[in-house]
């Protein structure tokens, strides 16, 4: 077996083990929930559906962080940690989609839309949209509790006061804070100083995405395997810029991505009013008239295709797209340089390099 | 010192210790959050504000459950458990108020209203109501995570696989399921069979309230102190009917309560469309025309004072109010009878009796 095959096999085995763990976990909770009422089924179905798909980026970062720190291949603790991260991500997506009024998720209806549709199908009373949102708030809450249950199932290494527990706690608090800064910037950005907009957008990226999606999961895996503080610092030096590149790529896809590949409508970020680094750079570098055009349309739910094309043109011609691609490259290079410095065995190092490459150059 | 004084002192000391624990907990998290951005302040302020007030019913049930099972007076574990329950309750209230579109909480603005007002005060862009809801979803999520952090801080007795942990997990899952059944009944109730409405309403009460507000907190305290399974069964026989009486009283107050005492607008439950036992009994016992009148108006946001008076009249004259008071008495008596059977020392038994009396006869 070549090294490349070994890596592929080990990673596939881990992904399958996480999927199995999620199925077992949800099956055991299913029996508790259906004892309450069969009416709970759509909640469990929504959670199950969400954790079935996805790139498993966070679980994989955790796994290779574990392996890099000397953790045993395929060990139960890291599989459980991966499942907890996936459940947390599902909860975050459910509430995110309510907040952003996103009707689609991975090409299908988002959870609040599923419940609105259920309302419509059954001809229930009162407002279907309101019901959908309320049900999705509760579904996300349950999923958040489940992620915690799974995390606690890790046992001793994730007990009160453990480094792994502290990382998991910090991850949750920081991503929620980052999401708040994100929605705050949507509404407060237009009246705050424009000079600070790019740096505010970078701070949002760091908390809502880079720390959450790459830095903390990698550190979590490392901490579970007993990594030294020095190794954890090295992990951060790699994963933080990687996560920043990841989110900047996401921002570009949110404006220029192909709906067929991303599973989201074209220009979705613009309709949601996201004031990303890409948008902040465009507002800074475009003409006053063009900036005013963007400012007036960002966050408008009835943005036309024409508007989206025009905003894309401004973002491109102002040089903001190019500048963002430069940033992605810079962060990516910083990440790859830091990775090479890490004292890791070939297998985890190669695995992290592959993950990083896929993350920075992805199209969905 | 008389027994009554001893009880009052011990209970006051516990309540003060929980308040102190909550302050310490939030102060430590405050420093993490303000390192992210000073913009996070309103989130922390909202949580802090919510955990400052309230009746501390759940924390007190937990405490006397602990003491009844032989737990030491004022021990740190039960103080921490009380703080975790209060944080969980705050999270539930934040999301509940979004779901029910309640603009007030304990006489002040609810969290989503606070954020909408912040939006208005600063003249921010886009929609203030939408911003308020989004910010409150995130605030509730953070508070839910905090409750978990506090719970884990209990340490060994709440570790993975402990009875206390299982009770806490079940409590979370059941209250979320119960809240879903509650909003489901608001929309599906009108098209479901009327014959089953009272029993559906009773099931909702059990999960969203009785188990959550009294049964599980009492059992949690007992489990932390190492109660026998027999004692825990005895606790349930007392706390479950008590919680049912508690929620039926809440339902009566939600329709007939004095806004000055409850801190909520008159007839709030009717505007929210809650299909409580009280309402289900009225729909069942009133004339067809009167039932149709209630059905057409329940859940209407523009319910007039006139409508509320008329619905109150129907509920009273149909005998539904009287029948509900009979149920409250029956559940209350079942609870008091079960309490007398419990093998407890005088102090915890008297404390639980007082708590139960206050719960069943409260006016707010």
XYZ file of C-alpha atoms in Angstrom:
728
model
C 0.000 0.000 0.000
C 1.431 3.392 -0.954
C 1.502 6.238 1.571
C -1.209 8.014 -0.439
C -3.445 4.933 -0.260
C -2.819 4.548 3.451
C -3.835 8.165 4.020
C -6.978 7.797 1.904
C -7.972 4.589 3.681
C -7.395 5.929 7.150
C -9.293 9.131 6.432
C -12.183 7.230 4.824
C -12.328 4.883 7.829
C -12.511 7.862 10.193
C -15.235 9.593 8.172
C -17.224 6.344 8.131
C -16.711 5.893 11.884
C -18.000 9.431 12.552
C -21.032 8.757 10.360
C -21.658 5.521 12.262
C -21.260 7.266 15.613
C -23.753 9.956 14.541
C -26.243 7.318 13.440
C -25.895 5.401 16.713
C -26.168 8.586 18.741
C -29.285 9.812 16.949
C -30.893 6.359 17.015
C -30.523 6.199 20.789
C -32.016 9.720 21.167
C -34.749 8.843 18.694
C -36.135 6.286 21.124
C -36.225 8.881 23.927
C -37.917 11.403 21.678
C -40.520 9.111 20.164
C -41.522 8.049 23.688
C -42.561 11.693 24.151
C -44.601 11.893 20.958
C -44.410 10.685 17.346
C -44.934 14.350 16.421
C -41.254 14.967 17.261
C -40.175 13.001 14.183
C -39.586 15.999 11.857
C -37.151 17.486 14.397
C -35.071 14.332 14.559
C -35.347 13.908 10.787
C -34.006 17.421 10.199
C -31.001 16.871 12.442
C -30.290 13.477 10.939
C -30.521 14.898 7.442
C -28.093 17.731 8.226
C -25.395 15.582 9.814
C -25.517 13.130 6.906
C -23.925 15.507 4.430
C -21.177 18.092 4.489
C -17.442 18.140 4.038
C -16.636 17.023 7.608
C -13.909 19.671 7.616
C -14.047 20.195 11.395
C -14.071 16.485 12.221
C -11.113 15.937 9.898
C -9.107 18.809 11.386
C -9.763 17.279 14.790
C -8.691 13.843 13.609
C -5.405 14.923 12.096
C -4.730 17.161 15.097
C -5.142 14.039 17.216
C -2.960 11.889 14.955
C -0.296 14.606 14.694
C -0.041 14.655 18.482
C 0.473 10.899 18.628
C -3.144 9.791 19.028
C -3.918 6.237 17.961
C -5.452 5.632 14.527
C -9.272 5.330 14.626
C -9.567 5.657 18.435
C -13.049 6.005 19.860
C -12.429 9.333 21.672
C -11.590 11.206 18.484
C -14.503 9.639 16.611
C -16.832 10.855 19.368
C -15.198 14.298 19.277
C -15.738 14.382 15.502
C -19.409 13.540 15.962
C -19.755 16.289 18.590
C -18.217 18.828 16.195
C -20.541 17.756 13.388
C -23.585 18.071 15.674
C -22.432 21.516 16.756
C -21.989 22.550 13.129
C -25.489 21.274 12.290
C -26.934 23.345 15.157
C -25.039 26.429 13.991
C -26.280 25.958 10.414
C -29.905 25.613 11.527
C -29.823 28.888 13.458
C -27.647 30.606 10.820
C -30.171 29.862 8.132
C -32.937 31.449 10.213
C -30.758 34.493 10.875
C -29.763 34.857 7.227
C -33.229 33.883 5.946
C -31.560 31.269 3.769
C -34.135 29.031 2.186
C -31.682 26.462 0.925
C -28.931 24.406 2.466
C -26.834 21.969 0.440
C -29.261 22.227 -2.448
C -32.322 21.268 -0.339
C -34.641 23.353 1.833
C -33.168 24.694 5.073
C -34.698 23.461 8.331
C -37.047 26.414 8.861
C -38.229 26.015 5.272
C -38.850 22.304 5.872
C -41.120 23.146 8.790
C -42.902 25.889 6.828
C -43.527 23.350 4.080
C -44.802 20.822 6.617
C -47.234 23.486 7.822
C -48.398 24.126 4.262
C -48.740 20.448 3.384
C -50.990 19.777 6.371
C -53.065 22.927 5.950
C -52.339 24.028 9.509
C -53.599 27.319 10.984
C -51.847 30.658 11.533
C -48.569 31.623 9.876
C -46.404 28.972 8.193
C -43.251 31.104 8.146
C -43.506 31.906 11.826
C -44.071 28.246 12.637
C -41.054 27.295 10.536
C -38.780 29.703 12.372
C -40.020 28.689 15.813
C -39.603 24.986 15.070
C -36.114 25.580 13.674
C -35.061 27.572 16.758
C -36.061 24.579 18.900
C -34.448 22.072 16.536
C -31.184 24.009 16.688
C -31.384 24.148 20.485
C -31.872 20.405 20.684
C -29.014 19.809 18.277
C -26.789 22.100 20.372
C -27.640 20.034 23.443
C -26.908 16.857 21.514
C -23.478 18.151 20.521
C -22.742 18.728 24.174
C -23.971 15.244 25.099
C -21.713 13.728 22.464
C -18.783 15.816 23.635
C -19.260 14.678 27.227
C -19.404 11.071 25.980
C -15.688 11.391 25.192
C -15.205 10.800 28.912
C -12.188 11.530 31.090
C -10.161 13.450 28.496
C -13.013 15.919 28.040
C -13.944 16.147 31.739
C -14.399 19.389 33.694
C -11.224 21.482 33.578
C -9.555 19.479 30.783
C -7.838 21.382 27.979
C -10.174 19.764 25.447
C -13.205 21.047 27.362
C -11.743 24.560 27.562
C -11.139 24.572 23.809
C -14.667 23.322 23.091
C -16.145 26.008 25.379
C -14.041 28.760 23.824
C -14.941 27.555 20.330
C -18.663 27.803 21.084
C -18.449 31.228 22.707
C -16.216 32.663 19.990
C -18.282 31.466 17.061
C -21.462 32.858 18.621
C -19.717 36.169 19.309
C -18.355 36.197 15.758
C -21.799 35.592 14.310
C -23.159 38.456 16.374
C -20.401 40.766 15.091
C -21.331 39.623 11.586
C -25.018 40.576 11.873
C -24.072 43.734 13.769
C -21.833 44.816 10.892
C -24.694 44.245 8.419
C -26.769 46.884 10.204
C -24.124 49.091 11.858
C -21.532 48.946 9.045
C -23.228 51.617 6.899
C -23.099 54.177 9.732
C -19.678 53.242 11.130
C -16.397 54.623 9.859
C -15.551 53.198 6.470
C -11.820 53.252 7.190
C -12.236 50.549 9.804
C -14.536 48.348 7.731
C -11.877 46.019 6.325
C -10.341 45.369 9.715
C -13.775 44.790 11.280
C -14.544 42.302 8.504
C -11.239 40.543 9.177
C -12.014 40.277 12.858
C -15.424 38.762 12.058
C -13.761 36.194 9.806
C -11.346 35.250 12.543
C -13.999 34.568 15.179
C -16.971 33.285 13.262
C -14.955 31.127 10.936
C -11.187 30.710 11.170
C -11.019 29.875 14.859
C -14.200 27.849 14.670
C -13.658 25.873 11.467
C -9.972 25.067 11.613
C -8.000 26.393 14.615
C -10.142 25.039 17.463
C -10.988 21.639 15.891
C -7.286 21.002 15.202
C -6.328 22.075 18.725
C -9.143 19.979 20.170
C -7.811 16.846 18.504
C -4.316 17.725 19.693
C -5.436 18.386 23.270
C -7.355 15.099 23.418
C -4.149 13.295 22.440
C -2.143 15.204 25.055
C -0.276 17.590 22.725
C 2.296 19.931 24.287
C 1.464 23.634 24.452
C 4.224 24.208 21.926
C 2.586 21.872 19.427
C -0.765 23.578 20.004
C 0.847 26.952 19.261
C 2.270 25.486 16.066
C -1.174 24.147 15.161
C -2.594 27.671 15.546
C 0.114 29.192 13.364
C -1.017 26.814 10.619
C -4.768 26.639 11.160
C -5.621 30.277 11.828
C -4.392 31.669 8.478
C -5.810 28.561 6.798
C -9.222 29.347 8.281
C -8.939 32.950 7.197
C -8.170 31.841 3.640
C -11.083 29.373 3.884
C -13.544 32.114 4.826
C -12.232 34.604 2.252
C -12.762 31.881 -0.361
C -16.273 31.435 1.029
C -16.887 35.162 0.666
C -15.782 35.086 -2.974
C -18.051 32.083 -3.604
C -20.919 33.876 -1.852
C -20.807 36.541 -4.552
C -19.288 34.834 -7.600
C -19.998 31.132 -6.901
C -21.949 28.886 -9.219
C -25.306 27.999 -7.593
C -25.063 24.496 -9.050
C -21.810 23.913 -7.185
C -22.439 25.867 -3.971
C -26.064 24.736 -3.507
C -26.952 28.357 -2.694
C -28.631 31.014 -4.885
C -26.292 33.324 -6.859
C -25.163 36.388 -4.923
C -26.725 35.076 -1.709
C -24.283 36.989 0.513
C -25.290 40.257 -1.146
C -28.978 39.638 -0.538
C -28.174 38.822 3.090
C -26.198 42.058 3.398
C -22.935 40.425 4.478
C -20.202 43.052 4.831
C -17.314 40.760 4.037
C -13.695 41.726 3.452
C -14.463 41.488 -0.269
C -17.327 43.965 0.032
C -15.448 46.248 2.440
C -12.542 46.427 -0.009
C -14.915 47.245 -2.871
C -16.651 49.983 -0.870
C -13.241 51.421 -0.087
C -11.794 51.277 -3.585
C -14.772 51.962 -5.886
C -15.990 55.427 -6.905
C -18.329 57.265 -4.542
C -21.286 56.580 -6.847
C -20.455 52.887 -7.054
C -20.013 52.598 -3.289
C -23.355 54.298 -2.781
C -24.900 51.829 -5.236
C -23.609 48.875 -3.214
C -24.546 50.458 0.134
C -28.112 51.038 -1.031
C -28.612 47.475 -2.222
C -26.737 45.290 0.271
C -29.182 43.322 2.402
C -32.149 44.090 0.207
C -34.274 40.950 -0.113
C -35.521 42.050 -3.535
C -32.116 42.450 -5.102
C -32.469 41.764 -8.858
C -30.138 39.663 -11.021
C -29.269 42.934 -12.713
C -28.201 44.418 -9.340
C -26.083 41.374 -8.586
C -24.340 41.620 -11.959
C -23.621 45.303 -11.373
C -22.239 44.730 -7.860
C -20.071 41.921 -9.201
C -18.773 44.266 -11.899
C -17.906 46.917 -9.284
C -16.188 44.373 -7.044
C -14.113 43.139 -9.969
C -13.263 46.489 -11.548
C -12.455 48.173 -8.236
C -9.751 45.585 -7.747
C -11.421 44.173 -4.614
C -11.728 40.670 -6.078
C -8.087 40.692 -7.078
C -7.044 42.023 -3.647
C -9.057 39.284 -1.941
C -7.425 36.611 -4.085
C -4.052 38.048 -3.058
C -5.099 37.806 0.601
C -6.239 34.211 0.102
C -2.843 33.414 -1.373
C -0.990 35.160 1.429
C -2.958 33.442 4.172
C -2.662 30.159 2.327
C 1.117 30.516 2.053
C 1.438 31.472 5.705
C -0.527 28.335 6.559
C 1.575 26.060 4.348
C 4.818 27.553 5.691
C 3.682 27.005 9.269
C 2.641 23.452 8.420
C 6.119 22.625 7.136
C 7.585 23.817 10.456
C 5.363 21.457 12.468
C 7.152 18.444 14.004
C 4.702 15.904 12.597
C 5.004 12.453 11.077
C 4.628 12.251 7.322
C 1.102 10.856 7.382
C -0.645 13.593 9.434
C 1.453 16.296 7.757
C 0.479 15.126 4.297
C -3.143 14.770 5.383
C -3.225 18.335 6.714
C -1.563 19.604 3.529
C -4.248 17.915 1.403
C -7.019 19.285 3.614
C -5.498 22.752 3.404
C -5.206 22.596 -0.377
C -8.830 21.512 -0.740
C -9.914 24.264 1.659
C -8.155 27.128 -0.085
C -8.973 26.185 -3.669
C -12.480 24.792 -3.238
C -15.358 25.807 -5.526
C -18.209 24.935 -3.139
C -33.633 30.035 66.268
C -36.993 28.473 65.396
C -37.261 25.815 62.686
C -39.036 28.354 60.479
C -36.183 30.838 60.874
C -33.593 28.158 60.188
C -35.401 27.235 56.978
C -35.673 30.866 55.873
C -32.010 31.527 56.625
C -30.758 28.438 54.880
C -32.884 29.099 51.817
C -31.837 32.749 51.686
C -28.192 31.742 51.987
C -28.577 29.317 49.077
C -30.325 31.875 46.880
C -27.565 34.386 47.647
C -24.891 31.788 46.892
C -26.477 31.006 43.513
C -26.632 34.731 42.701
C -22.961 35.059 43.670
C -22.020 32.034 41.579
C -23.858 33.485 38.575
C -22.086 36.820 39.000
C -18.679 35.133 39.262
C -19.421 32.922 36.281
C -20.558 35.782 34.061
C -17.698 38.026 35.181
C -15.168 35.401 34.128
C -16.882 34.962 30.742
C -17.165 38.724 30.378
C -13.399 38.994 30.186
C -13.253 36.354 27.426
C -16.007 38.093 25.496
C -14.709 41.642 25.771
C -11.342 40.435 24.494
C -13.211 39.577 21.276
C -14.918 42.959 20.945
C -16.574 45.560 23.191
C -19.539 45.239 20.816
C -20.460 41.981 22.589
C -21.485 43.898 25.721
C -25.266 43.948 25.035
C -25.276 40.135 24.778
C -23.600 39.703 28.149
C -25.764 42.454 29.629
C -28.945 40.705 28.474
C -27.917 37.399 30.028
C -26.821 39.037 33.243
C -30.076 40.952 33.466
C -32.166 37.808 32.984
C -30.409 35.691 35.590
C -30.662 38.484 38.155
C -34.414 38.158 38.602
C -36.904 35.332 38.771
C -38.306 33.069 41.425
C -35.367 30.614 41.366
C -37.955 27.830 41.486
C -35.743 25.324 39.673
C -32.647 26.085 41.732
C -34.672 25.739 44.936
C -36.207 22.427 43.884
C -32.683 21.217 43.182
C -31.438 22.432 46.542
C -34.142 20.786 48.612
C -33.832 17.626 46.524
C -30.167 17.622 47.488
C -30.846 18.329 51.149
C -33.631 15.735 51.291
C -31.186 13.113 50.033
C -28.692 13.963 52.750
C -26.619 16.566 50.871
C -24.704 19.004 53.036
C -26.152 22.468 53.642
C -24.793 25.117 51.240
C -22.362 22.770 49.439
C -20.640 24.123 46.342
C -21.882 21.380 43.967
C -25.527 22.210 44.489
C -24.882 25.950 44.235
C -23.201 25.336 40.865
C -26.076 23.087 39.786
C -28.522 25.853 40.759
C -26.579 28.365 38.667
C -26.595 25.958 35.696
C -30.383 25.562 35.984
C -30.865 29.325 36.143
C -28.678 29.833 33.057
C -30.631 27.163 31.222
C -33.896 28.823 32.188
C -32.594 32.194 30.958
C -31.667 30.629 27.597
C -35.097 29.019 27.329
C -36.830 32.322 28.105
C -34.813 34.211 25.476
C -35.779 31.771 22.720
C -39.333 31.377 24.047
C -39.920 35.090 23.817
C -38.819 35.099 20.167
C -41.069 32.126 19.439
C -44.065 33.655 21.217
C -43.269 37.192 19.976
C -43.427 38.350 23.591
C -42.219 41.900 23.885
C -42.004 41.921 27.649
C -40.348 39.757 30.253
C -40.650 40.460 33.971
C -42.074 43.878 33.243
C -39.140 44.960 31.025
C -38.444 44.447 27.316
C -37.601 40.884 26.253
C -34.128 40.270 24.815
C -35.121 40.502 21.152
C -36.919 43.778 21.938
C -33.799 45.100 23.684
C -31.774 44.485 20.540
C -34.455 45.997 18.298
C -34.403 49.072 20.527
C -30.600 49.202 20.354
C -30.926 49.155 16.573
C -33.426 52.017 16.679
C -31.392 54.092 19.135
C -28.291 53.938 16.955
C -30.128 54.532 13.678
C -28.692 51.366 12.164
C -29.596 50.143 8.663
C -32.011 47.439 7.492
C -34.708 45.924 9.677
C -34.652 46.446 13.456
C -37.028 43.589 14.234
C -35.039 41.120 12.189
C -31.836 42.247 13.867
C -33.454 41.867 17.282
C -34.504 38.301 16.571
C -31.153 37.289 15.125
C -29.241 38.776 18.062
C -31.580 37.084 20.537
C -31.164 33.690 18.837
C -27.395 34.032 19.294
C -27.732 35.326 22.863
C -29.883 32.313 23.758
C -27.373 29.968 22.133
C -24.534 31.476 24.140
C -26.557 31.267 27.330
C -27.360 27.614 26.581
C -23.646 26.943 26.206
C -22.972 28.791 29.459
C -25.507 26.629 31.288
C -23.657 23.575 30.073
C -20.305 25.028 31.146
C -21.688 25.697 34.605
C -23.160 22.221 34.802
C -19.831 20.627 33.890
C -18.167 22.780 36.580
C -19.978 20.635 39.162
C -17.219 18.110 38.489
C -17.112 14.407 39.240
C -20.737 14.026 40.340
C -21.924 15.398 37.001
C -19.330 13.591 34.871
C -20.101 11.529 31.761
C -22.509 8.695 32.591
C -23.497 10.046 36.037
C -27.169 10.024 36.986
C -27.098 13.802 37.394
C -25.823 14.213 33.823
C -28.496 11.862 32.465
C -31.208 13.853 34.250
C -29.826 17.165 32.943
C -29.710 15.765 29.379
C -33.221 14.375 29.604
C -34.494 17.652 31.052
C -33.095 19.629 28.109
C -34.395 17.252 25.460
C -37.852 16.967 27.035
C -38.410 20.681 27.497
C -37.410 21.367 23.890
C -39.691 18.587 22.677
C -42.492 19.918 24.887
C -42.074 23.419 23.498
C -42.260 22.033 19.984
C -45.478 20.157 20.828
C -46.784 23.455 22.219
C -46.192 25.448 19.021
C -47.343 22.492 16.939
C -50.659 22.438 18.815
C -51.103 26.175 18.163
C -51.134 25.528 14.425
C -52.280 21.895 14.162
C -54.800 21.966 17.034
C -57.583 23.584 14.975
C -57.473 20.783 12.378
C -56.883 17.874 14.757
C -59.617 15.969 16.528
C -61.159 18.059 19.278
C -61.780 15.011 21.475
C -58.038 14.564 21.955
C -57.280 18.242 22.605
C -57.401 18.136 26.409
C -55.104 15.132 26.600
C -52.693 16.681 24.084
C -52.631 19.850 26.195
C -51.934 17.772 29.298
C -49.045 16.028 27.595
C -47.575 19.397 26.566
C -47.807 20.594 30.168
C -46.006 17.515 31.389
C -43.021 17.872 29.077
C -42.576 21.586 28.609
C -43.245 22.441 32.208
C -43.875 19.851 34.926
C -40.880 17.673 34.208
C -38.716 20.658 33.441
C -39.671 23.034 36.259
C -40.063 20.697 39.201
C -39.518 16.976 38.566
C -36.077 17.081 36.949
C -34.574 19.837 39.160
C -35.653 17.976 42.306
C -34.301 14.686 40.950
C -31.095 16.414 39.882
C -30.445 17.647 43.407
C -31.232 14.183 44.758
C -28.977 12.434 42.253
C -26.089 14.789 43.031
C -26.425 13.852 46.701
C -26.550 10.138 45.861
C -30.279 9.531 46.437
C -31.554 5.964 46.089
C -33.720 5.136 43.086
C -36.592 4.667 45.501
C -36.222 8.205 46.825
C -36.041 9.536 43.255
C -39.306 7.728 42.443
C -40.843 9.318 45.525
C -39.566 12.725 44.395
C -41.313 12.222 41.031
C -44.588 11.236 42.677
C -44.491 14.605 44.460
C -42.925 16.888 41.839
C -44.719 15.773 38.690
C -48.271 16.588 39.857
C -46.885 19.722 41.516
C -45.447 20.834 38.175
C -48.731 20.084 36.456
C -50.569 22.221 38.992
C -47.902 24.919 38.536
C -48.434 25.059 34.770
C -52.236 24.939 35.006
C -51.984 27.924 37.365
C -49.744 29.590 34.771
C -52.367 28.952 32.099
C -55.066 30.552 34.234
C -52.799 33.556 34.868
C -52.021 33.767 31.135
C -55.699 34.508 30.503
C -57.007 36.018 33.755
C -53.804 37.325 35.380
C -53.257 40.924 36.384
C -50.602 42.484 34.090
C -49.260 44.465 37.066
C -48.530 41.230 38.929
C -47.544 38.929 36.054
C -45.418 41.488 34.177
C -47.100 40.335 30.936
C -49.903 41.984 28.924
C -53.459 40.844 29.736
C -54.584 37.775 27.806
C -51.086 37.226 26.415
C -51.601 33.469 26.016
C -54.669 34.107 23.855
C -52.785 36.441 21.541
C -50.012 33.850 21.271
C -52.584 31.170 20.413
C -51.661 28.813 23.252
C -54.011 25.819 23.266
C -53.785 25.141 26.969
C -55.875 22.704 29.004
C -58.000 25.711 30.017
C -58.671 26.615 26.382
C -59.140 22.990 25.292
C -61.742 22.513 28.040
C -63.546 25.685 26.973
C -63.576 24.644 23.311
C -64.991 21.306 24.388
C -67.666 22.627 26.747
C -68.825 25.884 25.154
C -71.531 26.145 22.497
C -70.540 25.609 18.871
C -70.790 29.338 18.175
C -68.651 30.206 21.174
C -66.041 27.586 20.281
C -65.916 28.960 16.754
C -65.439 32.452 18.203
C -62.420 31.294 20.225
C -60.995 29.234 17.341
C -61.158 32.214 14.998
C -59.377 34.562 17.389
C -56.732 32.437 19.138
C -53.270 33.423 17.949
C -54.417 36.613 16.291
C -51.871 39.348 17.010
C -54.570 42.020 16.736
C -56.873 40.555 19.334
C -58.849 43.442 20.925
C -59.523 43.965 24.628
C -63.147 43.308 23.731
C -62.192 39.909 22.250
C -60.207 39.032 25.354
C -63.142 39.906 27.619
C -65.465 37.767 25.507
C -63.099 34.770 25.509
C -62.704 35.122 29.274
C -66.475 35.127 29.620
C -66.801 31.961 27.528
C -64.029 30.224 29.502
C -65.748 31.103 32.771
C -69.340 30.384 31.758
C -68.503 27.124 29.984
C -67.168 25.849 33.306
C -63.620 25.476 31.926
C -62.136 27.833 34.512
C -63.867 25.959 37.309
C -62.759 22.597 35.886
C -59.168 23.827 35.679
C -59.246 24.996 39.286
C -60.505 21.534 40.234
C -57.574 19.991 38.339
C -55.121 22.337 40.060
C -56.544 21.228 43.405
C -56.380 17.568 42.490
C -52.797 17.750 41.262
C -51.881 19.874 44.269
C -53.396 17.341 46.663
C -51.672 14.446 44.918
C -48.395 16.332 45.310
C -48.940 17.102 48.998
C -49.976 13.511 49.711
C -46.865 12.179 47.984
C -44.722 14.680 49.879
C -46.015 13.404 53.218
C -45.035 9.861 52.218
C -41.419 10.908 51.506
C -38.847 9.745 54.078
C -37.352 13.207 54.584
C -36.111 15.173 57.561
C -38.387 17.911 58.806
C -36.378 20.772 57.317
C -36.378 19.700 53.645
C -39.935 18.405 53.932
C -41.196 21.690 55.308
C -39.195 23.602 52.697
C -40.703 21.565 49.864
C -44.190 22.036 51.331
C -43.709 25.813 51.399
C -42.352 25.823 47.849
C -45.300 23.711 46.708
C -47.824 25.993 48.403
C -46.291 29.080 46.794
C -46.257 27.320 43.426
C -49.887 26.241 43.408
C -51.423 29.425 44.782
C -49.176 32.028 43.152
C -50.567 35.101 41.422
C -47.568 35.813 39.168
